[in-house]
Coordinates of C-alpha atoms in Angstrom, one line a residue:
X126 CA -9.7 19.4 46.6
X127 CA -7.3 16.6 47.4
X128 CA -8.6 15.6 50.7
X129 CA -11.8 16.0 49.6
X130 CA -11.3 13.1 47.2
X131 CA -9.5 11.2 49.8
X132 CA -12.0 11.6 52.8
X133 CA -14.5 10.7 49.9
X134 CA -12.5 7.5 49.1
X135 CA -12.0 7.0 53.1
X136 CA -15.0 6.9 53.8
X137 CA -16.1 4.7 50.9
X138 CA -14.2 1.8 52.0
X139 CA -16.2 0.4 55.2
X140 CA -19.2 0.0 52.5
X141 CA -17.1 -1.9 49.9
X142 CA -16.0 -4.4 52.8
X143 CA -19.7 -5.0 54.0
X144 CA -20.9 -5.1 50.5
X145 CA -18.9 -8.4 50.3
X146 CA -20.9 -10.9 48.9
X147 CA -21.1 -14.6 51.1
X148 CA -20.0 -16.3 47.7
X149 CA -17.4 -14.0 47.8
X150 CA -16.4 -15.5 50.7
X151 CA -17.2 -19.1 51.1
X152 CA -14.3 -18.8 47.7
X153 CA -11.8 -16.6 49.3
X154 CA -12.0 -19.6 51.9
X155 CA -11.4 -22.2 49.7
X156 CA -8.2 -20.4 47.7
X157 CA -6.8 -20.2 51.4
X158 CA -7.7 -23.9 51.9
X159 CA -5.7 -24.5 48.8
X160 CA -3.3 -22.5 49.6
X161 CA -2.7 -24.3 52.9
X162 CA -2.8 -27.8 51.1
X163 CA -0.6 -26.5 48.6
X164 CA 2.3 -25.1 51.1
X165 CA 1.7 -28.5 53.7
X166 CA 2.6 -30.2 50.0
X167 CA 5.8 -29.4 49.8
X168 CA 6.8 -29.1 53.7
X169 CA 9.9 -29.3 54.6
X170 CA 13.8 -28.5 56.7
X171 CA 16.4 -26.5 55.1
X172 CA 19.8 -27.8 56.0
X173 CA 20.5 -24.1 57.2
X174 CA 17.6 -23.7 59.3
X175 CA 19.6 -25.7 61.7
X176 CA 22.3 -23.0 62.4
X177 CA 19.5 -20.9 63.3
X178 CA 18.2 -23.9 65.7
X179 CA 21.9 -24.4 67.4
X180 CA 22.1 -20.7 68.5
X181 CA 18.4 -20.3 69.7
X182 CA 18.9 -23.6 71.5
X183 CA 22.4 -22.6 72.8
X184 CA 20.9 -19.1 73.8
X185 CA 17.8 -20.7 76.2
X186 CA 20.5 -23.4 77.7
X187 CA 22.3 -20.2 79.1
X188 CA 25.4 -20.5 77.1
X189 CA 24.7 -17.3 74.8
X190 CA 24.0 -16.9 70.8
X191 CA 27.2 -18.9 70.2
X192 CA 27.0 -22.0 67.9
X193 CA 30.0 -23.8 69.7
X194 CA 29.7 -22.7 73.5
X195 CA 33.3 -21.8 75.0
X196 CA 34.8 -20.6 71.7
X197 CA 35.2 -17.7 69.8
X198 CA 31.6 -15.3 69.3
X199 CA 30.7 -15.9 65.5
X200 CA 27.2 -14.3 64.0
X201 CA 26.8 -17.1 61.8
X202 CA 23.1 -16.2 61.5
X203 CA 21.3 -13.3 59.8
X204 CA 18.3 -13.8 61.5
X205 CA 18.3 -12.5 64.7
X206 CA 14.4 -12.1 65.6
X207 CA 13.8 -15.2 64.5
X208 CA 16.6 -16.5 66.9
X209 CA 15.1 -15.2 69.6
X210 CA 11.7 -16.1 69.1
X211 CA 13.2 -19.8 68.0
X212 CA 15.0 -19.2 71.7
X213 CA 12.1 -18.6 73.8
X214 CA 10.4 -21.2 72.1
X215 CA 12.9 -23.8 73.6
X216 CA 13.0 -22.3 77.1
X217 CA 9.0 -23.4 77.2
X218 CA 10.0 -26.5 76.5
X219 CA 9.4 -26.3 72.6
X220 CA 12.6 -27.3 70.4
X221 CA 13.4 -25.0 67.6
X222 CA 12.7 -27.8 65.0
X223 CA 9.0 -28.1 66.3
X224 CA 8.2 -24.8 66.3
X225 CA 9.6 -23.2 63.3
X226 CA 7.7 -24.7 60.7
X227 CA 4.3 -24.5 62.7
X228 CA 5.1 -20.5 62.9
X229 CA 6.3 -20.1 59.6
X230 CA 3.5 -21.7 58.2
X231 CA 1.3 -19.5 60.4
X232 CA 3.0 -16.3 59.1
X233 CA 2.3 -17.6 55.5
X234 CA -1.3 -17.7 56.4
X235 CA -1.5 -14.2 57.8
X236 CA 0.1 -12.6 54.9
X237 CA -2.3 -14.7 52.7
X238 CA -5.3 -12.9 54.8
X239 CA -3.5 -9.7 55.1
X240 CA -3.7 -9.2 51.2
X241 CA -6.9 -9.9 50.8
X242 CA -8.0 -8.4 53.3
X243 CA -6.3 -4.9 51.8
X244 CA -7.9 -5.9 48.6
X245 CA -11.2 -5.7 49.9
X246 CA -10.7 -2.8 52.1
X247 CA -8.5 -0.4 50.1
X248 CA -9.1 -1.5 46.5
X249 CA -11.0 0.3 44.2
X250 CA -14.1 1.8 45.1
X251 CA -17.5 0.3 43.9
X252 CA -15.3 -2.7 42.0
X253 CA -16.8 -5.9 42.1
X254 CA -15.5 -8.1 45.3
X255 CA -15.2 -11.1 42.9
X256 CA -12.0 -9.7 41.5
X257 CA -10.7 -10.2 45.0
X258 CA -10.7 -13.9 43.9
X259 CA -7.4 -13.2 40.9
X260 CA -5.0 -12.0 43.4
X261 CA -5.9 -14.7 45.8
X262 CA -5.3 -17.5 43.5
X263 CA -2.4 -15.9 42.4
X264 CA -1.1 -16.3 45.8
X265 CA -2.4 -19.5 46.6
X266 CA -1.2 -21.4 43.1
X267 CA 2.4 -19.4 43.2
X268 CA 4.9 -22.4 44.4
X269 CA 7.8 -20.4 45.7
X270 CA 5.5 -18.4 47.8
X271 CA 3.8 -22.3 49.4
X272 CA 7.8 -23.9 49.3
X273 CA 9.0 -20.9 51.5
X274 CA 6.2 -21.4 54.0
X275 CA 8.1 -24.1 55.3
X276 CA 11.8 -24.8 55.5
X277 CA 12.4 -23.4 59.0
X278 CA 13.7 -20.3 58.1
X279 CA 12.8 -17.0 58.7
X280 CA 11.4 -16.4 55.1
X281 CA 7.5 -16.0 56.0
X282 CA 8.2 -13.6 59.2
X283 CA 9.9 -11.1 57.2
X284 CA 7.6 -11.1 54.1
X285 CA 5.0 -11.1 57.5
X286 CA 6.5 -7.5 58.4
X287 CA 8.2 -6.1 55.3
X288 CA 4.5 -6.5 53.7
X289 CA 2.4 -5.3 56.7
X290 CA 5.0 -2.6 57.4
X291 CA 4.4 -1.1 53.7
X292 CA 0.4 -1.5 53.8
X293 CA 0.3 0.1 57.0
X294 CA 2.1 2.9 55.5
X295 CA -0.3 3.3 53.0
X296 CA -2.9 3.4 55.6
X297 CA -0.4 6.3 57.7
X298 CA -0.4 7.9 54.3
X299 CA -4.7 7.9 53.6
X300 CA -5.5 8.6 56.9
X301 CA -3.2 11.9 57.1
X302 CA -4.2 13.1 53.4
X303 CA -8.3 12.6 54.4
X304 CA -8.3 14.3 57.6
X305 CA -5.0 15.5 58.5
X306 CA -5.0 12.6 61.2
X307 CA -2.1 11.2 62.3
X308 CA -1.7 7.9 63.2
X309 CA 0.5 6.1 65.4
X310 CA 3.7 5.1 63.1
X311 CA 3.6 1.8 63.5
X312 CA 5.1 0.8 60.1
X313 CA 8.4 1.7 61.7
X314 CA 7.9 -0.7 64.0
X315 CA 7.2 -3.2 61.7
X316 CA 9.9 -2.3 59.4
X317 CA 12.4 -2.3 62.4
X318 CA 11.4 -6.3 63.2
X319 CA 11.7 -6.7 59.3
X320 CA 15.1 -5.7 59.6
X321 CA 16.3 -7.7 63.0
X322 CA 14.4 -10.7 60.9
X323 CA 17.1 -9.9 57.9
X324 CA 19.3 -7.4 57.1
X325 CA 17.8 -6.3 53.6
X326 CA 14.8 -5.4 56.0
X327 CA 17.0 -2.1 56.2
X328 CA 17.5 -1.0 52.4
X329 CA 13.1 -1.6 52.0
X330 CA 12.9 0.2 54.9
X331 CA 15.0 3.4 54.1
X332 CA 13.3 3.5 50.6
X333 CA 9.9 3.1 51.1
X334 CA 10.3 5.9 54.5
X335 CA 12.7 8.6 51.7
X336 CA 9.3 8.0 49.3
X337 CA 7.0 8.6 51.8
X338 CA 8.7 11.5 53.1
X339 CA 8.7 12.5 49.3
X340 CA 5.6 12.2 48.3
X341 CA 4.4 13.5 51.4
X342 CA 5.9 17.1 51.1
X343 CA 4.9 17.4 47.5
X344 CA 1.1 16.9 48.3
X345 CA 2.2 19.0 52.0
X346 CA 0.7 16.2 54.1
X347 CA 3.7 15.4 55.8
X348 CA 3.4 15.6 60.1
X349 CA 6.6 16.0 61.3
X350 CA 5.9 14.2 64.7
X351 CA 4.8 10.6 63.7
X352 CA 7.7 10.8 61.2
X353 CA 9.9 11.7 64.6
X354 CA 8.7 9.4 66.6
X355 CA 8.9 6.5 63.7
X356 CA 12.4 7.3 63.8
X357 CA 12.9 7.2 67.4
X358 CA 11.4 3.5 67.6
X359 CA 13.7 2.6 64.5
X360 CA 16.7 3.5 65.6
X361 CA 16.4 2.4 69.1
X362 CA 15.4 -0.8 67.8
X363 CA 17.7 -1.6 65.1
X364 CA 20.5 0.9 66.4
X365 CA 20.4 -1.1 69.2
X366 CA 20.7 -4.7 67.8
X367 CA 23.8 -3.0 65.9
X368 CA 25.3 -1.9 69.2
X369 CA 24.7 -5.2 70.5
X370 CA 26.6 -7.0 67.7
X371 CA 29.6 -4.3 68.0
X372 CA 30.1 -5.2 71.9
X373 CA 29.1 -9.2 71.4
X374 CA 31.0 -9.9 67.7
X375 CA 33.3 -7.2 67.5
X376 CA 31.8 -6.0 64.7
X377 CA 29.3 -4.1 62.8
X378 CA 28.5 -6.4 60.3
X379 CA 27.2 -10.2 61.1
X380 CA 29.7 -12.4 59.5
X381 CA 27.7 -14.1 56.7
X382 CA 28.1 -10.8 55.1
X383 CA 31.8 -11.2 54.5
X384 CA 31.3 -14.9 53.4
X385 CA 28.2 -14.5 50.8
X386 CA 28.9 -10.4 49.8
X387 CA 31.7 -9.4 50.4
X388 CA 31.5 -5.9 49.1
X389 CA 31.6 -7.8 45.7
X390 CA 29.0 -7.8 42.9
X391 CA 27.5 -10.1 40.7
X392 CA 25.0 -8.2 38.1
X393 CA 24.9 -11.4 35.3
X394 CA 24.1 -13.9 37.5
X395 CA 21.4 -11.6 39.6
X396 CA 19.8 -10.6 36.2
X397 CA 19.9 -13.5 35.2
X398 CA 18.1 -14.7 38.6
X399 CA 15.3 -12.6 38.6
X400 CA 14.6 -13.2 34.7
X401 CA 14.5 -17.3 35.3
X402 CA 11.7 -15.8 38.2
X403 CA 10.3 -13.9 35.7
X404 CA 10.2 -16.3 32.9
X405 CA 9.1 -19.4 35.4
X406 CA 6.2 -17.9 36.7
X407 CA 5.0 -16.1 33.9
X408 CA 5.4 -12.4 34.6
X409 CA 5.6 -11.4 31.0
X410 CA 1.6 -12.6 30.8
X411 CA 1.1 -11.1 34.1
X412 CA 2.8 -8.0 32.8
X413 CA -0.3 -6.4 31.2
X414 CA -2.1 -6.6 34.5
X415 CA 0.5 -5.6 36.2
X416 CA 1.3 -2.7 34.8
X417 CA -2.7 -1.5 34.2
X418 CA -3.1 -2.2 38.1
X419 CA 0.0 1.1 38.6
X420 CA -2.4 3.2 36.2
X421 CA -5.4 2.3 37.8
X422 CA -3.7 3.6 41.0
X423 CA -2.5 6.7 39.1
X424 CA -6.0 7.0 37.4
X425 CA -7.9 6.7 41.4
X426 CA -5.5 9.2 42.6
X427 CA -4.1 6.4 44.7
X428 CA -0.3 7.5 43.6
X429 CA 1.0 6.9 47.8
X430 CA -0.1 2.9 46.8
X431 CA 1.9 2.7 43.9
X432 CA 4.6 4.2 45.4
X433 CA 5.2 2.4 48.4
X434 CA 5.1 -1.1 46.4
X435 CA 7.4 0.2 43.7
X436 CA 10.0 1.5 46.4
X437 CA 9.2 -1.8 48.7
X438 CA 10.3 -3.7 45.1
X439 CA 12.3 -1.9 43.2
X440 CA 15.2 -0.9 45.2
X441 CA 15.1 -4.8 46.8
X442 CA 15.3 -6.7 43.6
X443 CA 18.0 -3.9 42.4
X444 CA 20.1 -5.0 45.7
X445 CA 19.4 -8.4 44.9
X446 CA 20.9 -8.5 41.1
X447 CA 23.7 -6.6 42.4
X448 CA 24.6 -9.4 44.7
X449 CA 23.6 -11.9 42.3
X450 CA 20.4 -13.5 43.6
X451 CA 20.2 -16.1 46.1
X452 CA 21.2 -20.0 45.7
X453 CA 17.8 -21.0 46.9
X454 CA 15.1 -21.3 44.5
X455 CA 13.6 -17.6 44.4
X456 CA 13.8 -17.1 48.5
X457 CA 14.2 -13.3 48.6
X458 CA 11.7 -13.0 45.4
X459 CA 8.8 -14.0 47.5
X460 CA 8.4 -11.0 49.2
X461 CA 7.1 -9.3 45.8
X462 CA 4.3 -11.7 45.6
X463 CA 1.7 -10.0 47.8
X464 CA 2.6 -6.9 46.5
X465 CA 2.1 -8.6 42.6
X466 CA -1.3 -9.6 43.5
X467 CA -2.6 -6.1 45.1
X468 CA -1.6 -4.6 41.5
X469 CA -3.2 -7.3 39.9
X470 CA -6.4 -6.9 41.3
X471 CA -6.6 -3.1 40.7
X472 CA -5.4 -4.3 37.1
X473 CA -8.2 -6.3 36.3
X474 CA -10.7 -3.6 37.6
X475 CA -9.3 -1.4 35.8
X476 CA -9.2 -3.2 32.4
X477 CA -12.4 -4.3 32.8
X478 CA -13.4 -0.6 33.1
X479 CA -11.7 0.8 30.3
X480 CA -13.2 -2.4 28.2
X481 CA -16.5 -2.5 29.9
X482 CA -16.8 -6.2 29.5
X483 CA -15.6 -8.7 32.3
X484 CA -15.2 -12.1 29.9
X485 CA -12.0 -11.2 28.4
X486 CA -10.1 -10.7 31.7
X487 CA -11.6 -13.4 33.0
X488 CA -10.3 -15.7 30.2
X489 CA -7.1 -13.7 30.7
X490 CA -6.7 -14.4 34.3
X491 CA -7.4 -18.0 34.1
X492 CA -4.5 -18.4 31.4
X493 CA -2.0 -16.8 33.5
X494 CA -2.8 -18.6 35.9
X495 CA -2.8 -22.0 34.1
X496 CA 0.7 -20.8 32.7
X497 CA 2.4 -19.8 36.0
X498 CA 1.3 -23.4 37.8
X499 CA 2.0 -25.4 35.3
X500 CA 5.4 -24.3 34.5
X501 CA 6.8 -24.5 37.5
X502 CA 5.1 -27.8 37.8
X503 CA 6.9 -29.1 35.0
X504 CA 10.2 -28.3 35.9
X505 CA 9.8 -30.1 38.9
X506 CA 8.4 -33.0 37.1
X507 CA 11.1 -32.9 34.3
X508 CA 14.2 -32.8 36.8
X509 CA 15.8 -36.1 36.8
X510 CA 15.4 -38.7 39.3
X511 CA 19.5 -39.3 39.6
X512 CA 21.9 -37.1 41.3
X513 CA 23.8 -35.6 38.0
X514 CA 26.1 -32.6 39.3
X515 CA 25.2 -28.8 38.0
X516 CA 22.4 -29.9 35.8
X517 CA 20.8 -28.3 33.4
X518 CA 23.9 -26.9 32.7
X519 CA 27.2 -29.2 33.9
X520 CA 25.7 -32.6 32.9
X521 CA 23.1 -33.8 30.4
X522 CA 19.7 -36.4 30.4
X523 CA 20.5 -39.6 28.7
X524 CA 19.6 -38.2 25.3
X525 CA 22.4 -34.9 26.0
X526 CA 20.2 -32.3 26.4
X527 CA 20.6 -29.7 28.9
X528 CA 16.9 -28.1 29.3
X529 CA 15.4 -27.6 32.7
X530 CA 11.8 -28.8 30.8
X531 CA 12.4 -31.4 28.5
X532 CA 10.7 -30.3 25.0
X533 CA 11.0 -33.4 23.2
X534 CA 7.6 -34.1 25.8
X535 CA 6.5 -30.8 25.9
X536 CA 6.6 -29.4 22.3
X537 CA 3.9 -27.5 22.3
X538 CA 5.1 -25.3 25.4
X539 CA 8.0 -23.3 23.5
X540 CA 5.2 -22.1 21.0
X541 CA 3.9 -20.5 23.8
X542 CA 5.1 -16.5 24.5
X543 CA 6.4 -17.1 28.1

């Protein structure tokens, strides 16, 4: 009965995509146009991106991925992939600070059409495309998500692969539970350049492959040979890059670790990190969406969705509170968002089911939106002009207060239930 329902579903698919309206269309374009305006915006270098740059430029001048050739070996980087393809950049004749951005911002673009495009082809069946249009303006308006497609760092190539390597596992999933057909594994690929792009590539990795293995022995879908063979790439991959760092570093662990972790933890200040995240871009409004886009999956019989993004999330933002978030404004966070927006979209489809009346989430939608935009807006806004050390919290505006928004201007903003 079970893969009758999912051939059915399978098969359903191809017609929701060609039943995409042009309208449809000509607005997806123009939320990616805004979303390329709003992430050219706010381009920009981190100061770290330029470790990364020393060692890629080092490695393609012949002198190894060293940041002061002749000395001692030091993995002062975590991002190896993006090293090397920084690297072979330079060696055909493009520096790494010409390059990076242009590719990040490229990979920010992808991902942009890589939701969507999973919106429209695995979303609910026989929902209206419009809705597509909530989760792409919820990507296209988020700032952290346009900030990080700059920077030079290798933020948007491992959100690239972390999010593609959990969709296409969804798709590994579907394809074996309608027909018994197994495709080619290549989300292990995927998650394997996740994890030589950053190290917390491994822990999604591990958890989204132990659900899948899960979930795919309860429902007795699971083909032992793809899951071999995903395991085989993996390893050699990634057990490889480790062997390399044992016999180039002298050690297993690249040395950022020791500086930033440290085997130490940090739970207040990473709560504390993902609640500001929460709080600034209005998650608690989003919530209700959220939350009815998981039973709309559960309701579809679409429980393999919902668990890949909750173990892609879930097990990441628990890692990340343990280690007490990051010093950059919601970096690792931003991976979350075009898994955010898939349940969104299956949330307003599915309230507007169970309501039978598309106006209110509508109206909903556009608040949320409204909300998380201008928030972060005004906190950017608000932030004084001056350099005054550990503000909001070590020194004070000229009238002593401390708040990150300033509500002597913005009264009726902490009325609001954000």
């Amino acid at each position: 009965m079970a893969k009758s329902k999912g051939a059915k579903a399978a098969t359903a698919d191809p017609a929701v995509r060609a039943a995409v309206p042009r309208g449809v269309w000509v607005a997806l374009g123009i939320c990616l146009a805004l979303f390329a305006l709003h992430a050219f915006y706010y381009r920009f270098f981190c100061d770290d991106a330029f470790i990364s740059f020393r060692y890629a430029r080092n490695l393609a001048n012949g002198y190894g991925l060293v940041f002061n050739p002749g000395y001692e070996r030091v993995e002062g980087y975590t991002n190896f992939l993006w090293v090397l393809i920084l690297a072979a950049g330079q060696v055909v004749g493009i520096a790494p600070d010409v390059s990076a951005n242009p590719l990040a911002f490229m990979c920010g673009i992808s991902l942009f059409a890589l939701t969507i495009w999973f919106c429209i082809k695995h979303g609910p069946v026989g929902a209206s495309a419009w809705w597509t249009l909530v989760p792409a303006m919820f990507i296209a308006s988020n700032r952290s998500f346009a900030v990080w497609c700059t920077s030079g760092l290798e933020t948007k190539l491992f959100e690239l692969l972390v999010v593609s390597a959990s969709l296409r596992t969804i798709v590994e999933i579907r394809a074996m539970a309608a027909g018994g057909r197994s495709l080619f594994p290549y989300s292990a690929i995927l998650f394997a350049g996740a994890a030589l792009t950053r190290p917390d590539g491994l822990i999604i990795a591990a958890s989204v492959v132990l659900a899948r293995v899960l979930y795919q022995k309860s429902v007795k879908t699971l083909a032992w040979r793809p899951l071999v063979v995903g395991t085989i790439c993996f390893v050699i991959l990634v057990g490889g890059h480790f062997l390399f760092r044992r016999i180039y570093y002298q050690d297993w662990l690249p040395n950022t670790y020791y500086c930033k972790v440290g085997n130490k933890s940090w739970w207040d200040m990473g709560g504390l990190y993902l609640y500001t995240f929460a709080l600034e871009y209005c998650l608690i409004l989003w919530g209700p969406l959220v939350v009815l886009g998981m039973t709309g999956l559960m309701v579809r019989l679409r429980l393999e969705t919902a668990l890949v993004i909750l173990a892609t999330i879930l097990p990441h933002a628990t890692y990340l509170a343990s280690i007490g978030g990051d010093h950059f404004e919601y970096r690792p966070i931003d991976v979350y968002v075009p898994l955010l927006a898939i349940l969104l979209h299956w949330g307003c489809v599915q309230a507007v089911g169970w309501m039978n009346k598309p106006a209110p989430v509508v109206a909903y939608s556009i608040i949320c939106l409204f909300a998380s935009t201008g928030l972060p807006m005004l906190t950017r806004v608000d932030f004084p002009m001056d350099y005054r050390p550990g503000f909001p919290n070590g020194t004070s505006r000229d009238d002593n207060t401390t708040q990150l928004i300033y509500e002597a201007q913005h009264p009726v903003l902490f009325t609001m239930p954000v």
